[in-house]
Coordinates of C-alpha atoms and ligand atoms in Angstrom, one line a residue:
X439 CA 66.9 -78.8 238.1
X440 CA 66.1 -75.8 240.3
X441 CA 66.2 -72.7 238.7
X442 CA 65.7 -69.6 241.0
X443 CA 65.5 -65.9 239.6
X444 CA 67.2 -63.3 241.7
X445 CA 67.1 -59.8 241.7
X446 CA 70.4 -57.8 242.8
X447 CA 70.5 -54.8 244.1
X448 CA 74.3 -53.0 244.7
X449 CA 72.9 -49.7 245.5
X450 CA 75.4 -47.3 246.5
X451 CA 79.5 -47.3 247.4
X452 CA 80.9 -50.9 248.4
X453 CA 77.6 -52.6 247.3
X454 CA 78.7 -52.2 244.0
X455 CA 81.8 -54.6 245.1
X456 CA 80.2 -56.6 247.3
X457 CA 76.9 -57.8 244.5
X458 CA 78.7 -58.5 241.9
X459 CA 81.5 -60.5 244.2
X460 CA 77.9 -62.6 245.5
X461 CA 77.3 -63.0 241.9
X462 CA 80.5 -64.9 241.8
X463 CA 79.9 -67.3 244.6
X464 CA 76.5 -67.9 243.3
X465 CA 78.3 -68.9 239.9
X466 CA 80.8 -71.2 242.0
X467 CA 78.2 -72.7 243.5
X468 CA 76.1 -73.7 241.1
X469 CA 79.3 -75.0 239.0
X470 CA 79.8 -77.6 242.0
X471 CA 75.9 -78.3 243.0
X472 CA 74.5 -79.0 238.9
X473 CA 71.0 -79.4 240.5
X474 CA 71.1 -75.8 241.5
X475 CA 70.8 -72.6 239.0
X476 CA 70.2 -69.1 238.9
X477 CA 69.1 -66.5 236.5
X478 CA 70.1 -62.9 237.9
X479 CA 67.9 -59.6 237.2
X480 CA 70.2 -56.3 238.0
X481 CA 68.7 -53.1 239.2
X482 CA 71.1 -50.2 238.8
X483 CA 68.7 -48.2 241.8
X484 CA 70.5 -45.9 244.4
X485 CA 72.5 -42.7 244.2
X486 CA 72.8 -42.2 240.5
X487 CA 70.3 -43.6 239.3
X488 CA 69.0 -40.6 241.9
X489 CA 71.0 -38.0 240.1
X490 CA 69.3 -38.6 236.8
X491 CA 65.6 -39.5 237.4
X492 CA 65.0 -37.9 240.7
X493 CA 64.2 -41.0 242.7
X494 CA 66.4 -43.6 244.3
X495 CA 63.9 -46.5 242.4
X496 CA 60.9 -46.1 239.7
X497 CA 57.2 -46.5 241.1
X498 CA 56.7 -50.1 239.7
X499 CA 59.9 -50.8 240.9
X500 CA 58.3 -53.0 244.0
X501 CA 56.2 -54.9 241.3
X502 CA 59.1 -55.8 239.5
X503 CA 60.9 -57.2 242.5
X504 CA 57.6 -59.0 243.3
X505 CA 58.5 -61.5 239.9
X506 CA 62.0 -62.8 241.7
X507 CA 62.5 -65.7 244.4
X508 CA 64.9 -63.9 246.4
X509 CA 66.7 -60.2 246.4
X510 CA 70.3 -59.3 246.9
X511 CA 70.6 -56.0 248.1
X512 CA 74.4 -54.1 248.2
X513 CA 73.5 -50.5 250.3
X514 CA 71.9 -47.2 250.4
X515 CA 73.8 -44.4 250.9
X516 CA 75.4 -41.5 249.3
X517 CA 77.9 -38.3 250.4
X518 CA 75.7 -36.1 248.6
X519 CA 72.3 -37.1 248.7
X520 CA 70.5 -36.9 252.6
X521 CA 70.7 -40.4 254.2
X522 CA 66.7 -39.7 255.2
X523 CA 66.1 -39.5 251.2
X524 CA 68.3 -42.7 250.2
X525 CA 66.8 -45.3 253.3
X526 CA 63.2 -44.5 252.8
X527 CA 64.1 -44.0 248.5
X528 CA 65.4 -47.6 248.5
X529 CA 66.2 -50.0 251.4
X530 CA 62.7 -49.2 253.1
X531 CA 61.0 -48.8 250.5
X532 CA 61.2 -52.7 249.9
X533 CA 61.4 -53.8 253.3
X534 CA 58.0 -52.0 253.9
X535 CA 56.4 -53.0 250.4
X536 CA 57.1 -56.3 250.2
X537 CA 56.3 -56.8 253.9
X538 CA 59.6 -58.3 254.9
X539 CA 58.6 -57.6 259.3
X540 CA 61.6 -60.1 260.2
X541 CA 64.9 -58.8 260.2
X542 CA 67.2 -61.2 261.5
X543 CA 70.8 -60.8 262.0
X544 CA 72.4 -64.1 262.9
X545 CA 76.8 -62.8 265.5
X546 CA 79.0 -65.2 265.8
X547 CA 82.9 -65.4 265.6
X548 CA 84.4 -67.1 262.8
X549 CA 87.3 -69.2 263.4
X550 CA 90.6 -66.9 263.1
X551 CA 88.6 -63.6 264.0
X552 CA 89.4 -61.9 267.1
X553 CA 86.6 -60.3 268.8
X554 CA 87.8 -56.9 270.9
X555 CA 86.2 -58.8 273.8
X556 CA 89.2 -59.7 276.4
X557 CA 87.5 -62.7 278.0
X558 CA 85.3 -63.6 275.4
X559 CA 85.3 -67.5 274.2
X560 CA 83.9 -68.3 270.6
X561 CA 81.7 -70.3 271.6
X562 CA 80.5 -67.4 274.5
X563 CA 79.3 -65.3 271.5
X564 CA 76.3 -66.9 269.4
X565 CA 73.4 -64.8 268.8
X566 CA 70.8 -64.4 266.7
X567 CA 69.1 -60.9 266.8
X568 CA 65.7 -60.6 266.0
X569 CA 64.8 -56.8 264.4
X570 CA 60.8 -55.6 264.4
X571 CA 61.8 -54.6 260.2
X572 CA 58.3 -52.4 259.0
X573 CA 56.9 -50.1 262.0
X574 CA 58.0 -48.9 265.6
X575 CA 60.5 -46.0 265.3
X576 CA 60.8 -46.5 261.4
X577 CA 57.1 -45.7 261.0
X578 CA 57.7 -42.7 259.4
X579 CA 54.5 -41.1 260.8
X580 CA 55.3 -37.7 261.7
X581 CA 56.1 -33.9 260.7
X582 CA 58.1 -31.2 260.5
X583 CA 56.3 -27.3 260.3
X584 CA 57.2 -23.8 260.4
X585 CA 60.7 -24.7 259.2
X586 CA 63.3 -22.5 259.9
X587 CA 61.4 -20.0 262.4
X588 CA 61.8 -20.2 266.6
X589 CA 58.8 -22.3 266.7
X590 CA 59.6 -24.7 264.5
X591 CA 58.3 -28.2 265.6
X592 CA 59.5 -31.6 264.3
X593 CA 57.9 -35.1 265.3
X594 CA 58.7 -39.0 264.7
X595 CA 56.2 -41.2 265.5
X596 CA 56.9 -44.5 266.7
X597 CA 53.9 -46.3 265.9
X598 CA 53.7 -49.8 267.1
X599 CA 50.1 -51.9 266.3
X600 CA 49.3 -55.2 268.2
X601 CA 49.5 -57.0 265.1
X602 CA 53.2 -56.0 264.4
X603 CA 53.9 -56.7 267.6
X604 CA 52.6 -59.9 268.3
X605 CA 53.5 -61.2 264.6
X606 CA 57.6 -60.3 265.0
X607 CA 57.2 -61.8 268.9
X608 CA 55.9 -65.2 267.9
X609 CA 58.6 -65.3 265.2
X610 CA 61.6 -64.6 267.7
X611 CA 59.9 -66.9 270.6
X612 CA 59.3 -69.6 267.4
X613 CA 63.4 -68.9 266.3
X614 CA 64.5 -69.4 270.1
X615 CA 62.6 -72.6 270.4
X616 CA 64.5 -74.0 266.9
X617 CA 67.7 -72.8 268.3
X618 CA 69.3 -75.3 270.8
X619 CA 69.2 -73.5 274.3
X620 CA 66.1 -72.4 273.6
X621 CA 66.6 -68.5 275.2
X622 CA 65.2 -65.7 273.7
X623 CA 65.8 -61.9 275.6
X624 CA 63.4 -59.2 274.7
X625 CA 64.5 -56.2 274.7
X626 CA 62.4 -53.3 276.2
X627 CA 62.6 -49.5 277.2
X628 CA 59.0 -49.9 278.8
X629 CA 60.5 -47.7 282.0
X630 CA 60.6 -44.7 279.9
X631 CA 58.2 -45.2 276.9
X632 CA 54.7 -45.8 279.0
X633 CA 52.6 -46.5 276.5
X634 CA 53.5 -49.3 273.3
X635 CA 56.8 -50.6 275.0
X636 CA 54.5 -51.8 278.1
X637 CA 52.1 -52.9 275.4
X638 CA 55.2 -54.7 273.9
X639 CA 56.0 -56.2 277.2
X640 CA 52.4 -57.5 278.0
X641 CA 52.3 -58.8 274.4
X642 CA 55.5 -60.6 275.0
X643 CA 54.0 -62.1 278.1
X644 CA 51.3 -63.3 275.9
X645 CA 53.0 -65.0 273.3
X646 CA 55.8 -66.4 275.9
X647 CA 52.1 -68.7 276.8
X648 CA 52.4 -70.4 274.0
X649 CA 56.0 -71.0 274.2
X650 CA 56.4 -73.1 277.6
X651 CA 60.0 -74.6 276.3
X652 CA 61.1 -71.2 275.7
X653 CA 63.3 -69.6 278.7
X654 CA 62.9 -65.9 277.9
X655 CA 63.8 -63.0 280.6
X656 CA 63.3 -59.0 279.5
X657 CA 66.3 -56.6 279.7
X658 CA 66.0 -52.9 279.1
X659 CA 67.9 -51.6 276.0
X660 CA 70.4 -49.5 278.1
X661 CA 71.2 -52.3 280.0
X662 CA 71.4 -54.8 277.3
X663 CA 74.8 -53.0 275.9
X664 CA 76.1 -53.5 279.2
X665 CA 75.1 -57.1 279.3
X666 CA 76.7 -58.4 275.6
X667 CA 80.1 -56.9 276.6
X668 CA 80.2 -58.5 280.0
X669 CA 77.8 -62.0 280.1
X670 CA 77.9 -62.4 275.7
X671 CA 77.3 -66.1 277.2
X672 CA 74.0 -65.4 278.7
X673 CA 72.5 -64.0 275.4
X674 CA 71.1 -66.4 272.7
X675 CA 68.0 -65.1 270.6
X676 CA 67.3 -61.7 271.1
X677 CA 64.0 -59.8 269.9
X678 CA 63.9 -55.8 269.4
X679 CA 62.4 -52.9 267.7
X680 CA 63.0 -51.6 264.7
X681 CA 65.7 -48.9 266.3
X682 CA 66.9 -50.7 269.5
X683 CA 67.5 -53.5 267.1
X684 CA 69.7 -51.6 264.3
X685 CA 71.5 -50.1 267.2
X686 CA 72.3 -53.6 269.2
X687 CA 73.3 -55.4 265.7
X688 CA 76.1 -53.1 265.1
X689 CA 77.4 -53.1 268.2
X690 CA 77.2 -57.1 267.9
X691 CA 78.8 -56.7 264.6
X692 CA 81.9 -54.9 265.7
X693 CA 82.0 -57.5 268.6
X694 CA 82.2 -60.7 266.7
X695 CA 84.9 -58.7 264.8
X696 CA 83.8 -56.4 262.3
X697 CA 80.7 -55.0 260.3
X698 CA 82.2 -56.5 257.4
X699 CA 81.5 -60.2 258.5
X700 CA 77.9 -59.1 259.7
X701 CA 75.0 -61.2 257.7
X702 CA 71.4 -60.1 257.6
X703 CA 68.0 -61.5 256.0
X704 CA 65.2 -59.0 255.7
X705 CA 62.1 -61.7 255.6
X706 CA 58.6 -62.4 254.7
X707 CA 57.9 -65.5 256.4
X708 CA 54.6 -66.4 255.0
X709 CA 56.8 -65.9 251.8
X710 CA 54.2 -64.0 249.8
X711 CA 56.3 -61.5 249.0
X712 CA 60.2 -62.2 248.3
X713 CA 62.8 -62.0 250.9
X714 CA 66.0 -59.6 251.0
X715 CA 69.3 -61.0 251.6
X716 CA 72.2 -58.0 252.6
X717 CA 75.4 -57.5 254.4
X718 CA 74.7 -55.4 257.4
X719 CA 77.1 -52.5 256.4
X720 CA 76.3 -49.3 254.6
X721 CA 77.7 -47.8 251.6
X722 CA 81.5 -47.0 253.5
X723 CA 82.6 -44.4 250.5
X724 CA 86.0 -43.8 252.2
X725 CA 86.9 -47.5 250.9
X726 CA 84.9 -47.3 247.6
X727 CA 86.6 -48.7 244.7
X728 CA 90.0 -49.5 246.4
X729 CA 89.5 -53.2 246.3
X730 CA 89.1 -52.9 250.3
X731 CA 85.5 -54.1 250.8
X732 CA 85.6 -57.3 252.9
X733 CA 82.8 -59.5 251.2
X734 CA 82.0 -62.3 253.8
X735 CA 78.8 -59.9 255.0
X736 CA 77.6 -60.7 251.4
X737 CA 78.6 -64.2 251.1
X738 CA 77.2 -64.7 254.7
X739 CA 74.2 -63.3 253.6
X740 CA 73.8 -65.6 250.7
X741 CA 74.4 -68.4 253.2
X742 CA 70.9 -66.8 254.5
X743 CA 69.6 -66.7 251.3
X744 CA 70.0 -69.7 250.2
X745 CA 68.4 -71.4 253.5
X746 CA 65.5 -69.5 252.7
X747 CA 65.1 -70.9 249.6
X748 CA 65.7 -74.3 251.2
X749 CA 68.7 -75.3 249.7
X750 CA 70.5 -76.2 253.5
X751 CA 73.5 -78.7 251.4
X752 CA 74.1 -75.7 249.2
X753 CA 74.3 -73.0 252.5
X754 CA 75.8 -75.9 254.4
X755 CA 78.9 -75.9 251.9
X756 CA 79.2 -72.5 251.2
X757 CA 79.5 -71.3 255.4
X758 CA 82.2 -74.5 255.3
X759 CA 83.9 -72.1 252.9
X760 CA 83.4 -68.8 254.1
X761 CA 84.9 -70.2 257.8
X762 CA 88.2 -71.9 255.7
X763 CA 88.6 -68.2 254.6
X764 CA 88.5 -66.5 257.7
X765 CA 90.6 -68.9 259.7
X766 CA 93.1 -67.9 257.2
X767 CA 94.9 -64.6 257.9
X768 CA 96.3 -64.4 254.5
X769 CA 93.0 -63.9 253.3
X770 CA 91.6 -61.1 255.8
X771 CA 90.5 -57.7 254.8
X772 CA 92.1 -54.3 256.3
X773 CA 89.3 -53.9 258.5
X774 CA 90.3 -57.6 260.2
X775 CA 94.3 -56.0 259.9
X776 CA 95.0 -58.0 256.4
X777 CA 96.0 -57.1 253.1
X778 CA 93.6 -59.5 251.0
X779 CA 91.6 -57.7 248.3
X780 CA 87.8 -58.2 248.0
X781 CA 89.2 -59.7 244.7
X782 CA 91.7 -62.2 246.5
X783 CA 88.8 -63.2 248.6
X784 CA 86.2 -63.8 246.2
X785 CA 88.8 -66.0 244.6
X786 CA 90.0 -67.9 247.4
X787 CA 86.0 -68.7 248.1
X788 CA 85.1 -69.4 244.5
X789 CA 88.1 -72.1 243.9
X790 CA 87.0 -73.9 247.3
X791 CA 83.9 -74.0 246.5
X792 CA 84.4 -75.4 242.9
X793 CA 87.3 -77.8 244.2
X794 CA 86.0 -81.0 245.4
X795 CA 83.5 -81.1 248.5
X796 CA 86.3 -83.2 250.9
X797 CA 88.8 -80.2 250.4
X798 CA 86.3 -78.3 252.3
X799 CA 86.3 -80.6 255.2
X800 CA 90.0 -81.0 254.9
Ligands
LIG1072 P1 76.0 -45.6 255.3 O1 75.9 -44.2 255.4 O2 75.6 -46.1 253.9 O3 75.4 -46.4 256.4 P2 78.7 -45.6 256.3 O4 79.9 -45.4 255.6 O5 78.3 -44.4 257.2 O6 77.6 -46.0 255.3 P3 79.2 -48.2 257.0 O7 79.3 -48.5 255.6 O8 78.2 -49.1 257.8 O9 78.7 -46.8 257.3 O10 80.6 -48.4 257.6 C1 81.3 -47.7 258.6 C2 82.8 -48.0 258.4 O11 83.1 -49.3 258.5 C3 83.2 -47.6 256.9 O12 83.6 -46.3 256.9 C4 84.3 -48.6 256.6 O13 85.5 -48.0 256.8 C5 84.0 -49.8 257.5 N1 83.4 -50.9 256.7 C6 82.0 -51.1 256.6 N2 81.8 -52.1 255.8 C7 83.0 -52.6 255.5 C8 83.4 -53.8 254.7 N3 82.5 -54.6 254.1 N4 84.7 -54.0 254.5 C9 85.6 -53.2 255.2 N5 85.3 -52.1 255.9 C10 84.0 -51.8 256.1

């Protein structure tokens, strides 16, 4: 028997929903798959935990993450704490420590969810974005001075090394070629940013040599909003920075029907450090505590998670699940135009997932 040891996370407003709902569906499954177990550490880090120490996680907090096979992470963010203080306190924090450079962020629309695009197909809208997670525009190199006077000066940095580059380029061209059409877009801004966007580009040129089955075009960032609302079709992998990236997920998210379906997988693919599994979504504290929280980001994320770990029957039959619940209106969230509680949901996926494995398929 496998036992795997992971740490969760809620953080702040709906994570605190959404974790312990995961929690659930990692209980389910292991109820139905005996082979597979885990053993949960919790971490009460984010906005109180702020409040009374000061710091959105302790020092050795990273080390104690470092002990687990995988991380569940709810979100950062809090009315009254600056956002600037609860990212780089908590979510970056880990993403830079533990290394985790990949950020990948599979779109697509689950059966019974409408996508706000008019001519859109289901089958015309199945991406997998590819997010540069540690450097770029998230560097954090910069500086603020004479705060508060007329000559006060503020800078952000967006540092980009060759070695970030080229490691998060061969990942996406390496992700494109597993993927069936074999198409990966990267995504640029080279026309206005002179110096590491064309060093981006020429790296991507470079890597795309080692690639020949790969079809890969460039599209400028601008343009690439343009292109997922009018040809989604053309679009398979895509690879961004760390900002152009965050921006183009969300705007994928509300297209395949809402940021509370949206998956994401912060990784460390030579696995040295432990990977972080989360639903793209922030904290949303106008629907804290109501019951409102649509949990398929989370259980999507686990899907992630758990194909990580290399358990593909387990993730196999827990997406089965999570697209039996979305192709039933009964069980859709307000923000898909339901009534269905995050409880009713978490229910509705744990007793599929403990019924017998042909119910599934049925
Ligand atoms: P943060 O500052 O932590 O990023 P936010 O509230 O500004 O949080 P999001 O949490 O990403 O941003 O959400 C934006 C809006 O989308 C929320 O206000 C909420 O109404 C809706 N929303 C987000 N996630 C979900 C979810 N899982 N279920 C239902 N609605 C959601």
């Amino acid at each position: 028997m496998k036992t795997y040891c992971i740490a969760l996370v809620p953080g702040d407003g709906i994570g605190k929903e959404v974790i312990p709902a995961g929690q659930r569906i990692l209980d389910a499954l292991t109820s139905a798959e005996p082979s597979l177990h885990f053993r949960f550490e919790h971490f009460d880090w984010g906005g109180d935990y702020y409040r009374r120490h000061g710091v959105m996680m302790p020092s050795e907090g990273l080390d104690a993450l470092r002990k687990h096979d995988a991380i569940l992470f709810g979100s950062a963010g809090d009315p009254n704490i600056p956002d600037h203080i609860t990212l780089w306190g908590l979510r970056l924090k880990i993403c830079q420590g533990l290394d985790q450079y990949a950020n990948i962020r599979p779109t697509r629309i689950l059966p019974g969810i409408d996508t706000p695009l008019k001519h859109c197909k289901p089958e015309d809208l199945n991406w997998m974005i590819v997010r540069e997670n540690t450097e770029g525009e998230y560097s954090g190199v910069g500086g603020r001075t004479h705060q508060g006077h007329p000559l006060e000066v503020a800078t952000d940095l967006s540092v980009m090394t060759r070695a970030g580059v080229e490691r998060i380029l061969r990942f996406a061209f390496r992700l494109a070629q597993a993927r069936p059409r074999k198409l990966l877009t990267v995504i640029t801004k080279s026309n206005a940013q002179r110096h590491a966007m064309v060093m981006w580009d020429e790296i991507a040129a470079q890597v795309a040599a080692e690639f020949p089955e790969v079809h890969w075009d460039k599209e400028l960032v601008d343009a690439a909003t343009a292109r997922m609302v009018n040809r989604p079709a053309s679009l398979d992998t895509i690879v961004a920075t760390n900002l152009h990236a965050d921006i183009l997920s969300d705007l994928a998210a509300a297209l395949a029907g809402s940021l509370g379906i949206a998956p994401t997988a912060n990784l460390n693919p030579e696995r040295v450090y432990p990977s972080m599994f989360e639903p793209i979504h922030g904290s949303a504290f106008d629907i804290m505590g109501k019951g409102l929280a649509n949990p398929i980001g989370t259980f999507w994320s686990i899907v992630l998670m758990l194909e990580h770990l290399g358990e593909t029957s387990a993730a196999h039959r827990l997406m089965l699940a999570i697209e039996h619940v979305t192709a039933n209106p009964r069980l859709h969230t307000r923000d898909l135009g339901g009534n269905a509680t995050t409880p009713d949901v978490t229910e509705a996926m744990c007793a599929l997932l403990t019924a017998r494995t042909h119910r599934i398929h049925a």
